[in-house]
Amino acid sequence: MANNAQFQLSLPRLIIETIAVVKNVWLMRLFRSNKKLPLPPTNSSIHLSRKEIDSATKKIENIVKLLIFWRRQRCVYRSYSLASILRKRGVNLIVNYGYINLTSDKKNRGHCWLTLDGLLFHEPASTSEDFPIMVGEESENGIVYWVGE
């Protein structure tokens, strides 16, 4: 299992998977597609240590930064990449999309972040404060929507 986990988390493998995920998100946004990008189910047969999760997260975040260095809304690419890749490895990440009321004078009207077991995942504690209202219920597909004022 250790060799399989090392292979699953190797930098070359994470680079290839991250590029594939970022490409899918970029194409969807480029063509303003209404098609949903499904998240893979969480693979419950794999159990990573917190150290392995943190290491993989840092690698994926750095790859996304290199690929999306010119873009605003990098949070969508980051969140979807981390959720897609780590859910396949047993980490049940939930993608959260928050939108601020259009009448707000705040510059950033939306944000995308991750939670794990109801807690922010590699995000500042203030992340969810702008989006206090959950819209709907936590869905089985791993995506939750929030609204702010």
XYZ file of N, CA, C and O in Angstrom:
596
model
N 0.827 -1.198 0.000
C 0.000 0.000 0.000
C 0.864 1.252 0.000
O 0.544 2.224 -0.657
N 1.995 1.235 0.715
C 2.860 2.408 0.768
C 3.376 2.759 -0.617
O 3.414 3.926 -0.991
N 3.780 1.753 -1.402
C 4.252 2.038 -2.754
C 3.136 2.601 -3.618
O 3.370 3.489 -4.431
N 1.916 2.071 -3.465
C 0.787 2.583 -4.227
C 0.500 4.030 -3.837
O 0.241 4.864 -4.690
N 0.542 4.346 -2.544
C 0.307 5.718 -2.089
C 1.390 6.641 -2.613
O 1.101 7.764 -3.037
N 2.651 6.180 -2.611
C 3.740 6.999 -3.139
C 3.526 7.259 -4.626
O 3.733 8.372 -5.105
N 3.091 6.237 -5.361
C 2.815 6.421 -6.785
C 1.656 7.387 -6.977
O 1.705 8.285 -7.805
N 0.598 7.212 -6.188
C -0.587 8.056 -6.293
C -0.256 9.520 -6.027
O -0.910 10.406 -6.556
N 0.748 9.786 -5.201
C 1.074 11.148 -4.801
C 2.374 11.655 -5.411
O 2.876 12.707 -5.016
N 2.932 10.932 -6.371
C 4.185 11.367 -6.986
C 3.954 12.655 -7.767
O 2.874 12.886 -8.324
N 4.970 13.497 -7.806
C 4.838 14.779 -8.480
C 4.473 14.632 -9.960
O 3.552 15.318 -10.428
N 5.126 13.731 -10.719
C 4.718 13.598 -12.129
C 3.244 13.224 -12.300
O 2.550 13.771 -13.157
N 2.759 12.338 -11.459
C 1.350 11.934 -11.553
C 0.427 13.100 -11.200
O -0.586 13.326 -11.856
N 0.770 13.855 -10.153
C -0.053 14.996 -9.754
C -0.026 16.099 -10.816
O -1.039 16.757 -11.044
N 1.110 16.288 -11.479
C 1.193 17.279 -12.552
C 0.248 16.906 -13.686
O -0.539 17.734 -14.164
N 0.299 15.658 -14.109
C -0.551 15.201 -15.217
C -2.029 15.351 -14.861
O -2.826 15.858 -15.650
N -2.412 14.914 -13.677
C -3.816 14.998 -13.269
C -4.281 16.439 -13.104
O -5.400 16.790 -13.491
N -3.428 17.286 -12.545
C -3.802 18.689 -12.346
C -3.981 19.390 -13.688
O -4.943 20.143 -13.882
N -3.087 19.142 -14.627
C -3.217 19.739 -15.963
C -4.539 19.313 -16.597
O -5.257 20.137 -17.184
N -4.894 18.050 -16.475
C -6.143 17.554 -17.065
C -7.359 18.238 -16.437
O -8.294 18.645 -17.144
N -7.357 18.385 -15.129
C -8.498 19.009 -14.446
C -8.590 20.491 -14.804
O -9.669 20.996 -15.134
N -7.465 21.196 -14.759
C -7.457 22.623 -15.088
C -7.933 22.831 -16.520
O -8.711 23.748 -16.805
N -7.512 21.973 -17.430
C -7.941 22.077 -18.832
C -9.460 21.949 -18.928
O -10.109 22.730 -19.625
N -10.039 21.004 -18.227
C -11.495 20.815 -18.269
C -12.242 22.034 -17.737
O -13.240 22.464 -18.321
N -11.771 22.591 -16.640
C -12.417 23.781 -16.071
C -12.247 24.964 -17.026
O -13.195 25.697 -17.291
N -11.048 25.139 -17.571
C -10.778 26.250 -18.485
C -11.662 26.166 -19.729
O -12.237 27.165 -20.153
N -11.781 24.969 -20.311
C -12.622 24.809 -21.506
C -14.086 25.089 -21.195
O -14.779 25.738 -21.982
N -14.543 24.624 -20.052
C -15.934 24.877 -19.665
C -16.176 26.380 -19.541
O -17.169 26.907 -20.034
N -15.251 27.081 -18.914
C -15.404 28.529 -18.729
C -15.227 29.275 -20.049
O -15.920 30.246 -20.307
N -14.306 28.827 -20.880
C -14.058 29.475 -22.166
C -15.302 29.462 -23.043
O -15.666 30.464 -23.647
N -15.963 28.322 -23.108
C -17.140 28.182 -23.954
C -18.442 28.470 -23.206
O -19.521 28.248 -23.725
N -18.290 28.949 -21.940
C -19.450 29.274 -21.113
C -20.479 28.142 -21.139
O -21.667 28.353 -21.313
N -19.942 26.961 -20.985
C -20.761 25.760 -21.048
C -21.673 25.657 -19.832
O -21.280 25.985 -18.715
N -22.871 25.188 -20.056
C -23.789 24.913 -18.952
C -23.599 23.505 -18.417
O -24.263 23.098 -17.480
N -22.707 22.764 -19.053
C -22.426 21.393 -18.630
C -21.783 21.418 -17.245
O -20.931 22.240 -16.960
N -22.217 20.531 -16.402
C -21.642 20.445 -15.071
C -20.370 19.609 -15.124
O -20.280 18.632 -15.862
N -19.397 20.013 -14.338
C -18.179 19.230 -14.186
C -18.348 18.383 -12.931
O -18.259 18.897 -11.819
N -18.633 17.127 -13.095
C -18.874 16.302 -11.904
C -17.585 16.028 -11.142
O -16.515 15.912 -11.738
N -17.722 15.972 -9.847
C -16.599 15.549 -9.014
C -16.627 14.029 -8.916
O -17.698 13.427 -8.865
N -15.456 13.414 -8.876
C -15.447 11.960 -8.717
C -15.920 11.579 -7.314
O -15.797 12.369 -6.381
N -16.449 10.380 -7.169
C -16.826 9.934 -5.818
C -15.570 9.753 -4.968
O -14.473 9.563 -5.494
N -15.750 9.837 -3.671
C -14.623 9.623 -2.764
C -14.312 8.138 -2.710
O -15.195 7.318 -2.476
N -13.053 7.804 -2.937
C -12.609 6.412 -2.909
C -12.349 6.022 -1.458
O -11.331 6.392 -0.881
N -13.256 5.275 -0.874
C -13.139 4.929 0.543
C -12.137 3.804 0.811
O -11.863 3.484 1.954
N -11.555 3.220 -0.235
C -10.587 2.136 -0.017
C -9.172 2.671 0.194
O -8.273 1.919 0.537
N -8.966 3.978 -0.014
C -7.653 4.583 0.182
C -7.720 5.476 1.415
O -8.659 6.249 1.591
N -6.714 5.373 2.257
C -6.651 6.196 3.463
C -5.278 6.862 3.524
O -4.281 6.195 3.763
N -5.250 8.171 3.305
C -4.008 8.930 3.359
C -3.826 9.538 4.743
O -4.807 9.910 5.398
N -2.577 9.676 5.149
C -2.292 10.365 6.412
C -2.447 11.868 6.198
O -2.444 12.358 5.066
N -2.576 12.607 7.281
C -2.692 14.068 7.180
C -1.443 14.651 6.518
O -1.536 15.602 5.741
N -0.292 14.073 6.804
C 0.962 14.532 6.196
C 0.923 14.334 4.677
O 1.336 15.212 3.923
N 0.428 13.197 4.222
C 0.313 12.935 2.778
C -0.688 13.880 2.121
O -0.451 14.392 1.020
N -1.801 14.133 2.804
C -2.814 15.051 2.281
C -2.238 16.455 2.149
O -2.382 17.114 1.112
N -1.558 16.929 3.197
C -0.973 18.273 3.173
C 0.101 18.403 2.104
O 0.188 19.424 1.418
N 0.913 17.381 1.945
C 1.967 17.395 0.929
C 1.372 17.445 -0.477
O 1.800 18.242 -1.317
N 0.384 16.606 -0.740
C -0.268 16.592 -2.053
C -0.972 17.919 -2.312
O -0.918 18.449 -3.426
N -1.602 18.476 -1.291
C -2.297 19.759 -1.427
C -1.333 20.856 -1.844
O -1.609 21.627 -2.768
N -0.199 20.927 -1.177
C 0.800 21.953 -1.500
C 1.288 21.790 -2.942
O 1.407 22.777 -3.680
N 1.539 20.555 -3.372
C 1.995 20.308 -4.746
C 0.942 20.742 -5.762
O 1.246 21.426 -6.744
N -0.304 20.346 -5.536
C -1.392 20.685 -6.465
C -1.602 22.192 -6.510
O -1.765 22.770 -7.588
N -1.580 22.850 -5.354
C -1.740 24.304 -5.321
C -0.644 24.998 -6.125
O -0.911 25.946 -6.867
N 0.593 24.539 -6.003
C 1.696 25.145 -6.745
C 1.569 24.915 -8.247
O 1.876 25.810 -9.043
N 1.098 23.747 -8.637
C 0.893 23.464 -10.057
C -0.189 24.387 -10.614
O -0.034 24.967 -11.694
N -1.283 24.537 -9.880
C -2.368 25.425 -10.325
C -1.857 26.861 -10.445
O -2.165 27.560 -11.417
N -1.051 27.321 -9.487
C -0.505 28.680 -9.548
C 0.341 28.873 -10.802
O 0.299 29.937 -11.423
N 1.114 27.867 -11.171
C 1.930 27.966 -12.388
C 1.061 27.998 -13.643
O 1.355 28.720 -14.591
N 0.008 27.206 -13.647
C -0.852 27.119 -14.830
C -1.791 28.313 -14.974
O -2.128 28.724 -16.083
N -2.238 28.866 -13.863
C -3.261 29.914 -13.878
C -2.685 31.201 -13.277
O -3.364 31.918 -12.575
N -1.439 31.515 -13.562
C -0.799 32.677 -12.956
C -1.411 34.001 -13.404
O -1.324 34.996 -12.719
N -2.040 34.054 -14.550
C -2.572 35.299 -15.108
C -4.054 35.497 -14.811
O -4.616 36.522 -15.139
N -4.698 34.530 -14.226
C -6.158 34.540 -14.120
C -6.645 35.038 -12.779
O -6.091 34.699 -11.744
N -7.722 35.770 -12.850
C -8.507 35.983 -11.646
C -9.328 34.714 -11.464
O -9.410 33.900 -12.360
N -9.953 34.601 -10.372
C -10.792 33.438 -10.070
C -9.997 32.135 -10.068
O -10.502 31.083 -10.434
N -8.745 32.218 -9.659
C -7.926 31.011 -9.551
C -8.536 30.038 -8.539
O -8.327 28.839 -8.619
N -9.351 30.558 -7.628
C -9.934 29.721 -6.585
C -10.787 28.596 -7.174
O -10.841 27.501 -6.609
N -11.437 28.836 -8.293
C -12.257 27.790 -8.919
C -11.362 26.658 -9.411
O -11.634 25.478 -9.179
N -10.270 27.019 -10.075
C -9.338 26.014 -10.587
C -8.686 25.248 -9.435
O -8.562 24.024 -9.482
N -8.282 25.974 -8.401
C -7.635 25.367 -7.239
C -8.580 24.390 -6.538
O -8.235 23.241 -6.283
N -9.795 24.871 -6.248
C -10.743 24.041 -5.505
C -11.145 22.803 -6.290
O -11.176 21.691 -5.748
N -11.457 22.990 -7.558
C -11.884 21.846 -8.355
C -10.741 20.847 -8.548
O -10.946 19.640 -8.497
N -9.516 21.339 -8.738
C -8.364 20.444 -8.896
C -8.121 19.633 -7.629
O -7.974 18.411 -7.679
N -8.069 20.328 -6.496
C -7.838 19.621 -5.233
C -8.940 18.608 -4.946
O -8.661 17.467 -4.572
N -10.194 19.018 -5.127
C -11.304 18.106 -4.838
C -11.270 16.902 -5.783
O -11.421 15.761 -5.340
N -11.073 17.140 -7.060
C -11.077 16.040 -8.026
C -9.975 15.025 -7.744
O -10.199 13.821 -7.758
N -8.791 15.532 -7.495
C -7.636 14.642 -7.319
C -7.661 13.956 -5.959
O -7.434 12.747 -5.856
N -7.963 14.698 -4.905
C -7.911 14.103 -3.563
C -9.124 13.223 -3.249
O -9.017 12.286 -2.462
N -10.278 13.495 -3.851
C -11.432 12.605 -3.639
C -11.132 11.207 -4.187
O -11.556 10.213 -3.605
N -10.396 11.142 -5.283
C -10.002 9.831 -5.832
C -9.085 9.083 -4.877
O -8.927 7.877 -4.983
N -8.479 9.824 -3.965
C -7.538 9.237 -3.009
C -8.121 9.172 -1.592
O -7.391 9.108 -0.621
N -9.434 9.216 -1.494
C -10.096 8.980 -0.217
C -10.371 10.192 0.648
O -10.821 10.051 1.777
N -10.097 11.401 0.151
C -10.309 12.615 0.943
C -11.627 13.245 0.489
O -11.732 13.738 -0.623
N -12.628 13.237 1.354
C -13.980 13.673 1.000
C -14.122 15.196 1.065
O -14.800 15.740 1.925
N -13.476 15.878 0.124
C -13.545 17.338 0.069
C -14.857 17.790 -0.549
O -15.353 17.167 -1.484
N -15.384 18.880 -0.030
C -16.605 19.493 -0.546
C -16.223 20.847 -1.149
O -15.523 21.639 -0.518
N -16.667 21.091 -2.372
C -16.438 22.378 -3.040
C -17.571 23.315 -2.655
O -18.738 22.963 -2.752
N -17.214 24.513 -2.217
C -18.176 25.537 -1.809
C -18.062 26.728 -2.744
O -16.963 27.245 -2.958
N -19.189 27.147 -3.313
C -19.244 28.333 -4.157
C -20.037 29.386 -3.418
O -21.184 29.154 -3.041
N -19.434 30.557 -3.203
C -20.123 31.648 -2.534
C -20.236 32.852 -3.438
O -19.288 33.186 -4.154
N -21.398 33.481 -3.410
C -21.647 34.675 -4.216
C -22.201 35.765 -3.328
O -23.091 35.535 -2.521
N -21.673 36.984 -3.504
C -22.141 38.135 -2.736
C -23.255 38.811 -3.510
O -23.232 38.862 -4.737
N -24.216 39.348 -2.800
C -25.332 40.069 -3.397
C -24.821 41.069 -4.442
O -23.873 41.804 -4.193
N -25.450 41.110 -5.589
C -24.997 41.975 -6.676
C -25.052 43.454 -6.336
O -24.387 44.263 -6.969
N -25.821 43.834 -5.340
C -25.881 45.243 -4.948
C -24.748 45.616 -4.000
O -24.588 46.777 -3.652
N -23.944 44.644 -3.625
C -22.837 44.901 -2.705
C -21.772 45.744 -3.396
O -21.558 45.643 -4.595
N -21.083 46.578 -2.612
C -20.006 47.377 -3.188
C -18.654 46.671 -3.082
O -17.624 47.247 -3.401
N -18.653 45.426 -2.656
C -17.408 44.678 -2.545
C -16.895 44.321 -3.935
O -17.657 43.955 -4.822
N -15.587 44.429 -4.092
C -14.966 44.179 -5.394
C -15.076 42.708 -5.796
O -15.440 42.379 -6.913
N -14.753 41.827 -4.879
C -14.791 40.399 -5.169
C -16.194 39.878 -4.870
O -16.600 39.791 -3.729
N -16.932 39.527 -5.880
C -18.328 39.120 -5.701
C -18.507 37.622 -5.462
O -19.590 37.171 -5.190
N -17.456 36.862 -5.610
C -17.593 35.437 -5.398
C -16.277 34.801 -4.986
O -15.210 35.392 -5.142
N -16.387 33.612 -4.449
C -15.198 32.858 -4.055
C -15.550 31.379 -4.044
O -16.715 31.001 -3.884
N -14.562 30.572 -4.238
C -14.710 29.123 -4.210
C -13.689 28.582 -3.219
O -12.527 28.975 -3.248
N -14.131 27.703 -2.319
C -13.238 27.154 -1.312
C -13.641 25.727 -1.004
O -14.662 25.229 -1.461
N -12.799 25.058 -0.208
C -13.021 23.658 0.137
C -13.265 23.497 1.632
O -12.727 24.250 2.441
N -14.071 22.492 1.959
C -14.232 22.084 3.346
C -14.023 20.568 3.436
O -14.254 19.838 2.477
N -13.569 20.156 4.586
C -13.382 18.742 4.889
C -13.993 18.500 6.255
O -13.605 19.144 7.233
N -14.963 17.626 6.302
C -15.680 17.340 7.554
C -16.249 18.612 8.179
O -16.203 18.804 9.391
N -16.761 19.511 7.337
C -17.392 20.731 7.813
C -16.444 21.848 8.198
O -16.876 22.916 8.602
N -15.139 21.635 8.066
C -14.143 22.653 8.426
C -13.428 23.146 7.177
O -13.231 22.394 6.215
N -13.005 24.415 7.201
C -12.252 24.960 6.078
C -11.003 24.123 5.828
O -10.332 23.698 6.762
N -10.691 23.906 4.562
C -9.540 23.088 4.181
C -8.520 23.984 3.486
O -8.755 24.465 2.385
N -7.404 24.217 4.166
C -6.312 25.037 3.628
C -6.809 26.398 3.155
O -6.510 26.848 2.054
N -7.579 27.048 4.002
C -8.140 28.373 3.723
C -8.032 29.210 4.995
O -8.081 28.676 6.094
N -7.928 30.531 4.833
C -7.958 31.403 6.019
C -9.310 31.290 6.734
O -10.333 31.044 6.095
N -9.299 31.490 8.026
C -10.520 31.355 8.829
C -11.616 32.320 8.384
O -12.801 32.035 8.540
N -11.246 33.435 7.788
C -12.231 34.445 7.392
C -12.939 34.107 6.076
O -13.881 34.798 5.688
N -12.534 33.047 5.400
C -13.051 32.737 4.070
C -14.563 32.661 4.013
O -15.193 33.250 3.147
N -15.158 31.935 4.908
C -16.606 31.711 4.822
C -17.435 32.816 5.477
O -18.658 32.810 5.375
N -16.790 33.800 6.112
C -17.535 34.857 6.794
C -18.345 35.720 5.832
O -19.387 36.258 6.197
N -17.869 35.887 4.591
C -18.597 36.707 3.619
C -19.828 36.003 3.060
O -20.636 36.619 2.379
N -19.946 34.704 3.306
C -21.025 33.916 2.715
C -21.750 33.115 3.792
O -21.605 31.904 3.890
N -22.555 33.796 4.605
C -23.143 33.130 5.772
C -24.372 32.265 5.491
O -24.778 31.494 6.345
N -24.950 32.369 4.298
C -26.222 31.692 4.054
C -26.030 30.534 3.076
O -25.661 30.733 1.919
N -26.304 29.311 3.555
C -26.221 28.143 2.676
C -27.496 28.075 1.836
O -28.591 28.250 2.344
N -27.311 27.838 0.542
C -28.447 27.717 -0.363
C -28.655 26.229 -0.620
O -27.794 25.565 -1.188
N -29.771 25.696 -0.184
C -30.018 24.267 -0.340
C -29.315 23.480 0.755
O -28.985 23.998 1.805
N -29.078 22.232 0.463
C -28.430 21.345 1.418
C -27.136 20.831 0.832
O -26.923 20.887 -0.374
N -26.280 20.309 1.704
C -25.046 19.713 1.214
C -25.419 18.534 0.325
O -26.150 17.645 0.730
N -24.945 18.574 -0.881
C -25.365 17.562 -1.838
C -24.412 16.385 -1.868
O -23.286 16.464 -1.411
N -24.887 15.309 -2.429
C -24.089 14.102 -2.528
C -22.992 14.235 -3.579
O -22.063 13.474 -3.591
N -23.115 15.217 -4.476
C -22.110 15.369 -5.519
C -20.913 16.180 -5.059
O -20.008 16.439 -5.835
N -20.893 16.615 -3.805
C -19.729 17.283 -3.247
C -19.661 18.773 -3.501
O -18.603 19.366 -3.405
N -20.785 19.409 -3.842
C -20.796 20.832 -4.108
C -21.877 21.505 -3.261
O -22.994 21.012 -3.172
N -21.533 22.646 -2.636
C -22.459 23.413 -1.804
C -22.403 24.868 -2.259
O -21.334 25.377 -2.613
N -23.554 25.541 -2.248
C -23.627 26.938 -2.659
C -23.980 27.817 -1.470
O -24.773 27.423 -0.613
N -23.377 29.015 -1.427
C -23.571 29.964 -0.335
C -23.836 31.353 -0.903
O -23.407 31.667 -2.018
N -24.514 32.196 -0.121
C -24.791 33.566 -0.526
C -24.342 34.500 0.582
O -24.472 34.190 1.761
N -23.819 35.651 0.182
C -23.421 36.685 1.140
C -24.214 37.947 0.930
O -25.006 38.042 -0.002
N -24.009 38.904 1.788
C -24.774 40.169 1.683
C -23.933 41.251 1.075
O -22.762 41.273 1.121
